[in-house]
Tab-separated table of C-alpha atoms and ligand atoms in Angstrom:
chain	number	residue	atom	x	y	z
A	1	MET	CA	0.000	0.000	0.000
A	2	SER	CA	1.347	3.323	-0.942
A	3	ALA	CA	2.017	5.767	1.804
A	4	ARG	CA	-0.264	8.683	2.071
A	5	GLU	CA	0.129	12.012	3.679
A	6	TRP	CA	-2.253	12.189	6.545
A	7	ILE	CA	-2.390	15.658	7.731
A	8	GLY	CA	-3.634	16.760	11.100
A	9	LYS	CA	-5.469	19.790	9.927
A	10	ASP	CA	-5.487	22.406	12.559
A	11	PHE	CA	-3.945	25.276	10.678
A	12	TYR	CA	-4.736	27.694	13.487
A	13	ARG	CA	-2.916	25.520	15.973
A	14	GLU	CA	0.020	25.175	13.605
A	15	LEU	CA	0.333	28.931	13.552
A	16	GLY	CA	-0.434	29.288	17.264
A	17	VAL	CA	-3.301	31.674	16.718
A	18	SER	CA	-6.981	31.556	17.562
A	19	SER	CA	-9.554	30.913	14.876
A	20	GLU	CA	-10.622	34.535	15.309
A	21	ALA	CA	-7.135	35.833	14.549
A	22	SER	CA	-6.868	38.775	12.169
A	23	GLN	CA	-4.919	38.525	8.928
A	24	ASP	CA	-2.218	40.637	10.558
A	25	GLU	CA	-1.885	38.310	13.519
A	26	ILE	CA	-1.703	35.324	11.199
A	27	LYS	CA	0.994	36.963	9.133
A	28	LYS	CA	2.986	37.978	12.190
A	29	SER	CA	2.812	34.531	13.707
A	30	TYR	CA	3.722	32.864	10.431
A	31	ARG	CA	6.781	35.076	9.972
A	32	LYS	CA	8.030	34.351	13.464
A	33	LEU	CA	7.553	30.580	13.151
A	34	ALA	CA	8.959	30.465	9.650
A	35	ARG	CA	12.070	32.312	10.809
A	36	GLU	CA	12.571	30.093	13.852
A	37	ASN	CA	12.104	26.872	11.940
A	38	HIS	CA	13.702	27.810	8.682
A	39	PRO	CA	15.881	24.949	7.425
A	40	ASP	CA	18.773	27.375	6.874
A	41	ALA	CA	18.763	28.151	10.579
A	42	ASN	CA	18.307	24.508	11.593
A	43	PRO	CA	20.529	22.379	9.397
A	44	GLY	CA	19.775	18.682	9.749
A	45	ASN	CA	16.936	19.300	12.190
A	46	THR	CA	14.046	17.299	10.741
A	47	GLU	CA	11.667	18.433	13.444
A	48	ALA	CA	12.186	22.071	12.486
A	49	GLU	CA	11.869	21.138	8.863
A	50	THR	CA	8.523	19.461	9.482
A	51	LYS	CA	7.318	22.422	11.483
A	52	PHE	CA	8.438	24.804	8.772
A	53	LYS	CA	6.526	22.779	6.233
A	54	SER	CA	3.389	22.795	8.395
A	55	VAL	CA	3.369	26.512	9.058
A	56	SER	CA	3.956	27.280	5.382
A	57	GLU	CA	1.072	25.067	4.465
A	58	ALA	CA	-1.175	26.554	7.144
A	59	TYR	CA	-0.245	30.054	6.071
A	60	GLY	CA	-0.957	29.204	2.460
A	61	VAL	CA	-4.576	28.578	3.407
A	62	LEU	CA	-5.172	31.084	6.196
A	63	SER	CA	-3.553	34.022	4.429
A	64	ASP	CA	-6.044	33.778	1.592
A	65	PRO	CA	-9.415	35.039	2.862
A	66	ALA	CA	-11.367	32.940	0.363
A	67	LYS	CA	-9.476	29.732	1.197
A	68	ARG	CA	-9.665	30.508	4.888
A	69	LYS	CA	-13.425	30.858	4.669
A	70	GLU	CA	-13.776	27.504	2.949
A	71	TYR	CA	-11.455	25.910	5.434
A	72	ASP	CA	-13.482	27.355	8.334
A	73	GLU	CA	-16.660	26.031	6.780
A	74	ALA	CA	-15.164	22.569	6.335
A	75	ARG	CA	-14.018	22.603	9.956
A	76	GLN	CA	-17.406	23.679	11.156
A	77	LEU	CA	-19.062	20.913	9.216
A	78	PHE	CA	-16.853	18.141	10.522
A	79	GLY	CA	-15.993	19.652	13.855
A	80	ALA	CA	-12.807	21.479	14.656
A	81	GLY	CA	-10.000	18.985	14.938
A	82	ALA	CA	-11.875	16.300	13.034
A	83	GLY	CA	-9.061	16.701	10.604
A	84	ALA	CA	-6.816	14.845	12.972
A	85	GLY	CA	-8.649	11.753	11.827
A	86	GLY	CA	-7.342	12.473	8.421
A	87	PHE	CA	-8.055	14.685	5.544
A	88	ASN	CA	-5.921	12.746	3.189
A	89	PHE	CA	-4.175	13.716	0.064
A	90	PRO	CA	-2.504	11.558	-2.500
A	91	GLY	CA	0.206	14.056	-3.265
A	92	GLY	CA	2.896	12.609	-1.068
A	93	GLY	CA	4.842	9.590	-2.172
A	94	GLY	CA	6.507	7.198	0.217
A	95	SER	CA	9.443	9.518	0.516
A	96	GLY	CA	7.379	12.093	2.281
A	97	THR	CA	8.145	14.568	-0.427
A	98	PHE	CA	5.359	16.749	-1.527
A	99	ASP	CA	4.884	20.091	-3.039
A	100	VAL	CA	2.268	22.460	-1.758
A	101	ASN	CA	1.378	23.169	-5.333
A	102	ASP	CA	0.471	19.553	-5.927
A	103	LEU	CA	-1.498	19.487	-2.768
A	104	PHE	CA	-3.666	22.399	-3.719
A	105	GLY	CA	-4.007	21.255	-7.257
A	106	GLN	CA	-5.401	17.810	-6.580
A	107	GLY	CA	-7.643	17.953	-3.583
A	108	ALA	CA	-10.854	16.825	-5.192
A	109	ALA	CA	-9.450	13.708	-6.778
A	110	GLY	CA	-7.878	12.407	-3.626
A	111	ASN	CA	-10.902	12.348	-1.348
A	112	ALA	CA	-12.755	9.435	-2.729
A	113	GLY	CA	-13.593	7.237	0.222
A	114	GLY	CA	-15.299	7.720	3.498
A	115	PHE	CA	-15.985	11.382	3.816
A	116	GLY	CA	-19.041	11.953	1.702
A	117	GLY	CA	-19.255	15.594	0.823
A	118	LEU	CA	-15.808	16.314	2.079
A	119	GLY	CA	-14.350	15.864	-1.369
A	120	ASP	CA	-16.570	18.643	-2.627
A	121	ILE	CA	-15.570	20.999	0.090
A	122	LEU	CA	-11.918	20.337	-0.271
A	123	GLY	CA	-12.351	20.320	-3.995
A	124	GLY	CA	-13.432	23.899	-3.601
A	125	LEU	CA	-10.715	24.626	-1.106
A	126	PHE	CA	-7.768	23.006	-2.700
A	127	GLY	CA	-8.899	22.502	-6.233
A	128	ARG	CA	-9.017	26.194	-6.909
A	129	ARG	CA	-6.045	25.999	-9.128
A	130	GLY	CA	-7.093	22.830	-10.858
A	131	GLY	CA	-6.534	22.896	-14.573
A	132	ALA	CA	-3.428	23.799	-16.438
A	133	ALA	CA	-0.287	23.394	-14.438
A	134	GLY	CA	1.338	26.702	-13.826
A	135	ALA	CA	-1.887	28.683	-14.093
A	136	THR	CA	-1.162	29.818	-10.628
A	137	THR	CA	-2.077	33.457	-10.904
A	138	SER	CA	-5.716	32.533	-10.525
A	139	THR	CA	-5.118	31.838	-6.846
A	140	ARG	CA	-5.391	35.570	-6.377
A	141	ALA	CA	-8.502	35.859	-8.490
A	142	GLN	CA	-11.547	37.142	-6.689
A	143	ARG	CA	-15.051	37.550	-8.010
A	144	GLY	CA	-16.294	41.140	-7.989
A	145	ALA	CA	-18.796	42.230	-5.358
A	146	ASP	CA	-22.505	42.464	-6.072
A	147	VAL	CA	-23.886	45.978	-6.219
A	148	GLU	CA	-27.413	47.153	-5.485
A	149	THR	CA	-29.076	50.309	-6.710
A	150	ASP	CA	-32.612	51.725	-6.740
A	151	VAL	CA	-34.933	53.011	-9.430
A	152	ARG	CA	-38.337	54.633	-9.114
A	153	ILE	CA	-40.928	54.107	-11.819
A	154	ASP	CA	-44.571	54.965	-12.353
A	155	PHE	CA	-47.399	52.547	-11.817
A	156	ALA	CA	-48.126	52.260	-15.532
A	157	GLU	CA	-44.459	51.518	-16.291
A	158	ALA	CA	-44.484	48.755	-13.713
A	159	VAL	CA	-47.576	47.250	-15.264
A	160	LYS	CA	-46.488	47.438	-18.877
A	161	GLY	CA	-42.768	47.101	-18.453
A	162	ALA	CA	-40.234	49.789	-19.232
A	163	THR	CA	-36.749	50.377	-20.492
A	164	LEU	CA	-34.838	52.826	-18.339
A	165	PRO	CA	-31.439	54.428	-18.555
A	166	LEU	CA	-29.557	53.977	-15.314
A	167	ARG	CA	-26.570	56.082	-14.352
A	168	LEU	CA	-24.197	54.373	-12.003
A	169	SER	CA	-21.034	55.435	-10.292
A	170	SER	CA	-19.171	52.379	-9.233
A	171	PRO	CA	-15.787	50.761	-9.348
A	172	ALA	CA	-15.196	49.410	-12.826
A	173	THR	CA	-12.348	48.355	-15.020
A	174	CYS	CA	-10.163	51.426	-15.457
A	175	LYS	CA	-10.660	52.886	-18.903
A	176	THR	CA	-7.352	54.684	-18.939
A	177	CYS	CA	-5.279	51.523	-18.738
A	178	GLY	CA	-7.857	48.963	-19.782
A	179	GLY	CA	-7.524	47.312	-16.387
A	180	ASN	CA	-3.882	46.257	-16.548
A	181	GLY	CA	-2.837	49.026	-14.141
A	182	ALA	CA	0.017	50.315	-16.290
A	183	LYS	CA	0.383	53.845	-17.589
A	184	PRO	CA	-0.901	54.072	-21.179
A	185	GLY	CA	1.914	53.295	-23.594
A	186	THR	CA	3.578	50.970	-21.116
A	187	SER	CA	2.593	47.495	-20.062
A	188	PRO	CA	3.156	45.347	-17.021
A	189	ARG	CA	6.064	42.999	-17.308
A	190	THR	CA	6.165	39.448	-16.101
A	191	CYS	CA	7.771	39.170	-12.705
A	192	PRO	CA	11.303	37.848	-13.253
A	193	VAL	CA	11.418	36.235	-9.829
A	194	CYS	CA	8.352	34.010	-10.090
A	195	GLN	CA	8.016	34.026	-13.892
A	196	GLY	CA	4.494	35.288	-13.533
A	197	SER	CA	3.191	32.550	-11.277
A	198	GLY	CA	2.932	34.786	-8.208
A	199	LEU	CA	4.512	32.039	-6.149
A	200	VAL	CA	8.062	31.076	-5.473
A	201	SER	CA	9.140	27.548	-4.649
A	202	ARG	CA	11.934	26.837	-2.308
A	203	SER	CA	13.565	23.439	-2.092
A	204	GLN	CA	15.016	22.211	1.138
A	205	GLY	CA	16.247	18.673	1.135
A	206	ALA	CA	13.312	16.489	0.255
A	207	PHE	CA	10.834	19.332	0.575
A	208	ALA	CA	9.570	21.960	-1.782
A	209	PHE	CA	7.535	24.873	-0.532
A	210	SER	CA	5.605	27.586	-2.208
A	211	GLU	CA	4.976	31.038	-0.898
A	212	PRO	CA	3.715	34.269	-2.408
A	213	CYS	CA	6.356	36.046	-4.431
A	214	ARG	CA	7.608	39.114	-2.603
A	215	GLU	CA	8.841	40.866	-5.682
A	216	CYS	CA	5.369	41.173	-7.230
A	217	ARG	CA	3.277	40.662	-4.064
A	218	GLY	CA	1.895	37.493	-5.589
A	219	ARG	CA	0.485	39.176	-8.663
A	220	GLY	CA	2.896	37.688	-11.138
A	221	LYS	CA	3.333	41.033	-12.866
A	222	ILE	CA	5.323	44.137	-12.127
A	223	ILE	CA	4.092	47.581	-13.081
A	224	ASP	CA	6.952	50.053	-13.512
A	225	ASP	CA	4.776	53.052	-14.389
A	226	PRO	CA	1.399	52.827	-12.678
A	227	CYS	CA	-1.653	54.203	-14.440
A	228	PRO	CA	-2.312	57.740	-13.138
A	229	GLU	CA	-6.054	57.131	-13.050
A	230	CYS	CA	-6.224	53.972	-10.932
A	231	HIS	CA	-2.725	53.997	-9.380
A	232	GLY	CA	-2.017	50.555	-10.718
A	233	GLU	CA	-5.122	48.857	-9.340
A	234	GLY	CA	-6.738	48.479	-12.751
A	235	ILE	CA	-10.040	49.558	-11.228
A	236	SER	CA	-11.382	53.070	-10.835
A	237	THR	CA	-14.682	54.784	-10.159
A	238	GLN	CA	-16.608	55.174	-13.365
A	239	THR	CA	-19.927	56.619	-14.254
A	240	ARG	CA	-21.724	54.255	-16.544
A	241	THR	CA	-25.089	54.434	-18.187
A	242	LEU	CA	-26.827	51.121	-18.399
A	243	THR	CA	-30.125	50.262	-19.960
A	244	VAL	CA	-32.383	48.385	-17.579
A	245	ARG	CA	-35.338	46.475	-18.895
A	246	VAL	CA	-38.039	46.348	-16.257
A	247	PRO	CA	-40.301	43.394	-17.046
A	248	ALA	CA	-44.045	43.913	-17.286
A	249	GLY	CA	-45.816	43.230	-14.014
A	250	VAL	CA	-42.885	44.043	-11.736
A	251	ASP	CA	-43.940	44.626	-8.146
A	252	ASP	CA	-42.873	47.356	-5.773
A	253	ASN	CA	-39.607	46.424	-4.048
A	254	GLN	CA	-38.704	43.632	-6.460
A	255	ARG	CA	-35.098	43.257	-7.549
A	256	ILE	CA	-33.894	42.822	-11.083
A	257	ARG	CA	-30.567	41.072	-11.522
A	258	LEU	CA	-28.156	42.191	-14.201
A	259	ALA	CA	-25.559	39.464	-14.324
A	260	GLY	CA	-21.976	40.631	-14.563
A	261	GLN	CA	-22.766	44.331	-14.139
A	262	GLY	CA	-21.509	44.596	-10.565
A	263	GLU	CA	-17.967	45.305	-9.479
A	264	PRO	CA	-15.305	43.891	-11.757
A	265	GLY	CA	-13.437	40.860	-10.537
A	266	ARG	CA	-9.775	40.926	-9.688
A	267	GLY	CA	-7.136	38.833	-11.334
A	268	GLY	CA	-9.322	37.885	-14.260
A	269	ALA	CA	-12.246	36.617	-12.139
A	270	ALA	CA	-15.869	37.212	-13.058
A	271	ALA	CA	-17.582	40.482	-12.233
A	272	GLY	CA	-20.299	40.579	-9.575
A	273	ASP	CA	-23.946	41.164	-10.362
A	274	LEU	CA	-25.936	44.353	-10.269
A	275	TYR	CA	-29.276	44.279	-8.479
A	276	VAL	CA	-31.744	47.006	-9.318
A	277	ARG	CA	-34.447	47.445	-6.695
A	278	VAL	CA	-37.617	48.804	-8.238
A	279	HIS	CA	-39.832	51.257	-6.357
A	280	VAL	CA	-43.216	51.854	-7.896
A	281	ASN	CA	-45.011	55.179	-7.452
A	282	PRO	CA	-48.610	54.649	-6.335
A	283	HIS	CA	-51.357	55.366	-8.871
A	284	LYS	CA	-53.999	57.918	-7.972
A	285	VAL	CA	-56.845	55.534	-8.737
A	286	PHE	CA	-55.524	52.025	-9.158
A	287	GLY	CA	-53.998	49.796	-6.584
A	288	ARG	CA	-52.502	46.396	-6.892
A	289	SER	CA	-52.809	43.023	-5.228
A	290	GLY	CA	-50.406	40.603	-6.857
A	291	ASN	CA	-51.561	40.262	-10.444
A	292	ASP	CA	-54.913	41.882	-9.728
A	293	LEU	CA	-55.609	45.524	-10.322
A	294	THR	CA	-57.807	47.144	-7.682
A	295	ILE	CA	-60.048	50.177	-7.858
A	296	THR	CA	-62.617	51.644	-5.480
A	297	VAL	CA	-65.667	53.069	-7.245
A	298	PRO	CA	-68.144	55.333	-5.443
A	299	VAL	CA	-71.802	54.387	-6.094
A	300	SER	CA	-75.082	55.826	-4.904
A	301	PHE	CA	-77.453	54.168	-2.471
A	302	ALA	CA	-79.976	53.910	-5.276
A	303	GLU	CA	-77.509	52.152	-7.586
A	304	LEU	CA	-76.693	49.586	-4.918
A	305	THR	CA	-80.307	49.071	-4.054
A	306	LEU	CA	-81.892	49.013	-7.490
A	307	GLY	CA	-78.934	47.647	-9.438
A	308	ALA	CA	-77.101	49.511	-12.150
A	309	THR	CA	-74.539	49.234	-14.882
A	310	ILE	CA	-71.530	51.427	-14.139
A	311	THR	CA	-68.525	52.292	-16.309
A	312	VAL	CA	-65.125	51.646	-14.743
A	313	PRO	CA	-61.722	52.658	-16.119
A	314	THR	CA	-59.145	49.953	-16.831
A	315	LEU	CA	-55.463	50.321	-17.620
A	316	GLU	CA	-56.186	50.363	-21.315
A	317	GLY	CA	-59.665	51.846	-21.545
A	318	ARG	CA	-62.958	51.191	-19.861
A	319	VAL	CA	-65.293	48.374	-18.992
A	320	SER	CA	-68.993	48.106	-18.072
A	321	VAL	CA	-69.717	46.486	-14.733
A	322	LYS	CA	-73.120	45.273	-13.730
A	323	VAL	CA	-74.130	45.958	-10.124
A	324	PRO	CA	-76.892	43.529	-9.163
A	325	PRO	CA	-79.912	44.807	-7.233
A	326	ALA	CA	-79.583	44.743	-3.427
A	327	THR	CA	-75.791	44.878	-3.455
A	328	ASN	CA	-74.183	45.673	-0.121
A	329	ASN	CA	-71.755	48.514	0.349
A	330	GLY	CA	-68.135	47.347	0.118
A	331	ARG	CA	-68.829	44.417	-2.185
A	332	VAL	CA	-65.998	43.541	-4.574
A	333	LEU	CA	-66.861	42.724	-8.173
A	334	ARG	CA	-64.346	40.833	-10.262
A	335	VAL	CA	-63.766	41.612	-13.925
A	336	ARG	CA	-61.783	38.730	-15.370
A	337	GLY	CA	-58.649	39.342	-17.391
A	338	LYS	CA	-58.504	43.099	-16.903
A	339	GLY	CA	-55.656	43.050	-14.413
A	340	ILE	CA	-51.912	42.964	-14.816
A	341	ALA	CA	-50.356	40.855	-17.561
A	342	LYS	CA	-47.079	39.212	-16.589
A	343	ARG	CA	-44.436	37.915	-18.913
A	344	ASP	CA	-45.279	34.357	-17.951
A	345	GLY	CA	-48.524	34.869	-19.871
A	346	SER	CA	-50.791	35.049	-16.837
A	347	THR	CA	-53.166	37.983	-16.462
A	348	GLY	CA	-54.871	39.103	-13.272
A	349	ASP	CA	-58.352	40.489	-12.774
A	350	LEU	CA	-59.770	43.920	-12.087
A	351	LEU	CA	-61.282	44.033	-8.597
A	352	VAL	CA	-63.913	46.739	-8.261
A	353	THR	CA	-64.808	47.721	-4.703
A	354	LEU	CA	-68.180	49.447	-4.503
A	355	GLN	CA	-68.349	52.193	-1.933
A	356	VAL	CA	-71.550	54.062	-1.237
A	357	ALA	CA	-71.272	57.820	-1.647
A	358	VAL	CA	-73.518	59.798	0.676
A	359	PRO	CA	-74.644	63.091	-0.879
A	360	SER	CA	-73.309	66.015	1.085
A	361	LYS	CA	-76.239	68.196	0.115
A	362	LEU	CA	-79.762	67.516	-1.213
A	363	ASP	CA	-81.948	69.977	-3.059
A	364	GLY	CA	-85.680	70.360	-2.288
A	365	SER	CA	-87.025	67.664	-4.561
A	366	GLU	CA	-84.307	65.159	-3.634
A	367	LYS	CA	-84.992	65.705	0.033
A	368	GLU	CA	-88.722	65.334	-0.487
A	369	ALA	CA	-88.308	62.104	-2.422
A	370	LEU	CA	-85.934	60.660	0.160
A	371	GLU	CA	-88.252	61.524	3.037
A	372	ALA	CA	-91.081	59.823	1.160
A	373	PHE	CA	-88.856	56.784	0.702
A	374	ALA	CA	-87.964	56.771	4.409
A	375	GLU	CA	-91.588	56.837	5.357
A	376	ALA	CA	-92.547	54.150	2.879
A	377	SER	CA	-89.698	51.864	3.984
A	378	ALA	CA	-90.191	52.361	7.737
A	379	LYS	CA	-91.525	48.826	7.947
A	380	HIS	CA	-88.081	47.455	6.955
A	381	ASP	CA	-85.836	47.603	9.997
A	382	PRO	CA	-82.318	47.962	8.599
A	383	ARG	CA	-80.777	46.519	11.806
A	384	PRO	CA	-83.047	43.795	13.205
A	385	GLU	CA	-80.308	42.063	15.227
A	386	ILE	CA	-79.433	45.230	17.081
A	387	THR	CA	-83.088	45.935	17.761
A	388	GLU	CA	-83.386	42.431	19.214
A	389	MET	CA	-80.412	43.017	21.497
A	390	LEU	CA	-81.782	46.299	22.699
A	391	LYS	CA	-85.028	44.657	23.782
A	392	GLU	CA	-83.110	42.545	26.303
A	393	ARG	CA	-81.667	45.468	28.226
B	1	ZN	ZN1	-5.786	52.518	-14.805
B	2	ZN	ZN1	6.779	37.526	-8.665
């Protein structure tokens, strides 16, 4: 059976820091331990050599916020220290020689048995650089952040859909240098120390270690004349005008996602997404309940009592609505298919709420007629249940 590297995986313990340690603390601790255990300072001391290897490996993970996060998540899932039982990697041969590069490049393949989803997690953690050997600059790649912005549109625009120009000031690929960070007319040169990989390997006896290249700060490229606009970052604040298509039927407070329109990624990674939150101005007559359009229509007592046909506005025009005789105040009549059409093909209804309008003033003949009605209808008690209750007191 071939020997395997079984690695007790407490990177925090290796570096002698707590799991809450800041990046600065981690760096400080790593530097101290690396200096103390450096093979140059401890010739022939295998214990120091092993320790040096461990701290380099731990630092390789914990110094990268993305890797550290995945590592923390893996630890949480399997319990801190579960790693002592063995996260195993196939990288090491019987000689005990392994290269950190191999380790990170092969994680997913080596976790076949026994750990279920662990392979996936470590695949994410260590497989980051999977693919072409030497494509190491992508270790520094980081997806751009998502950005959210707001737009305000009118009710009718929300119902029918709209195309809006959107002005945005946000970090974007620097136009002056095209994102490479170098002053126009110059270009970044490949780091001569790491040959563009961003990592340097050091061999000590049977061991090979990788650490971020100091010359280029792990970027793989050196910029002699930084771009005056972005100071070499390749990203600057830009005002952009985007066209946003608001789909028909959008609701107040809904978000529209524009993939890839967020902050640009670093190191060639994908840009984040832009989320546009839509605020809809209320309409002076119409309201909305999901796909249904709502409207409150004042009606007279006579219309409710005798029945009537009333004309009601819709989004597009008008519609006749029949009020049956003896309709109560507040009743909601449904007009099918006159609501809000969504892009999925569904259309809501128009909901008409009838609300009795009491005349504020009556002229002589109106008053006379109403008094005659009151007299004639005195035999109908409008509130029999209340009358019944009152008799008992
Ligand atoms: Zn620039
Ligand atoms: Zn370099």
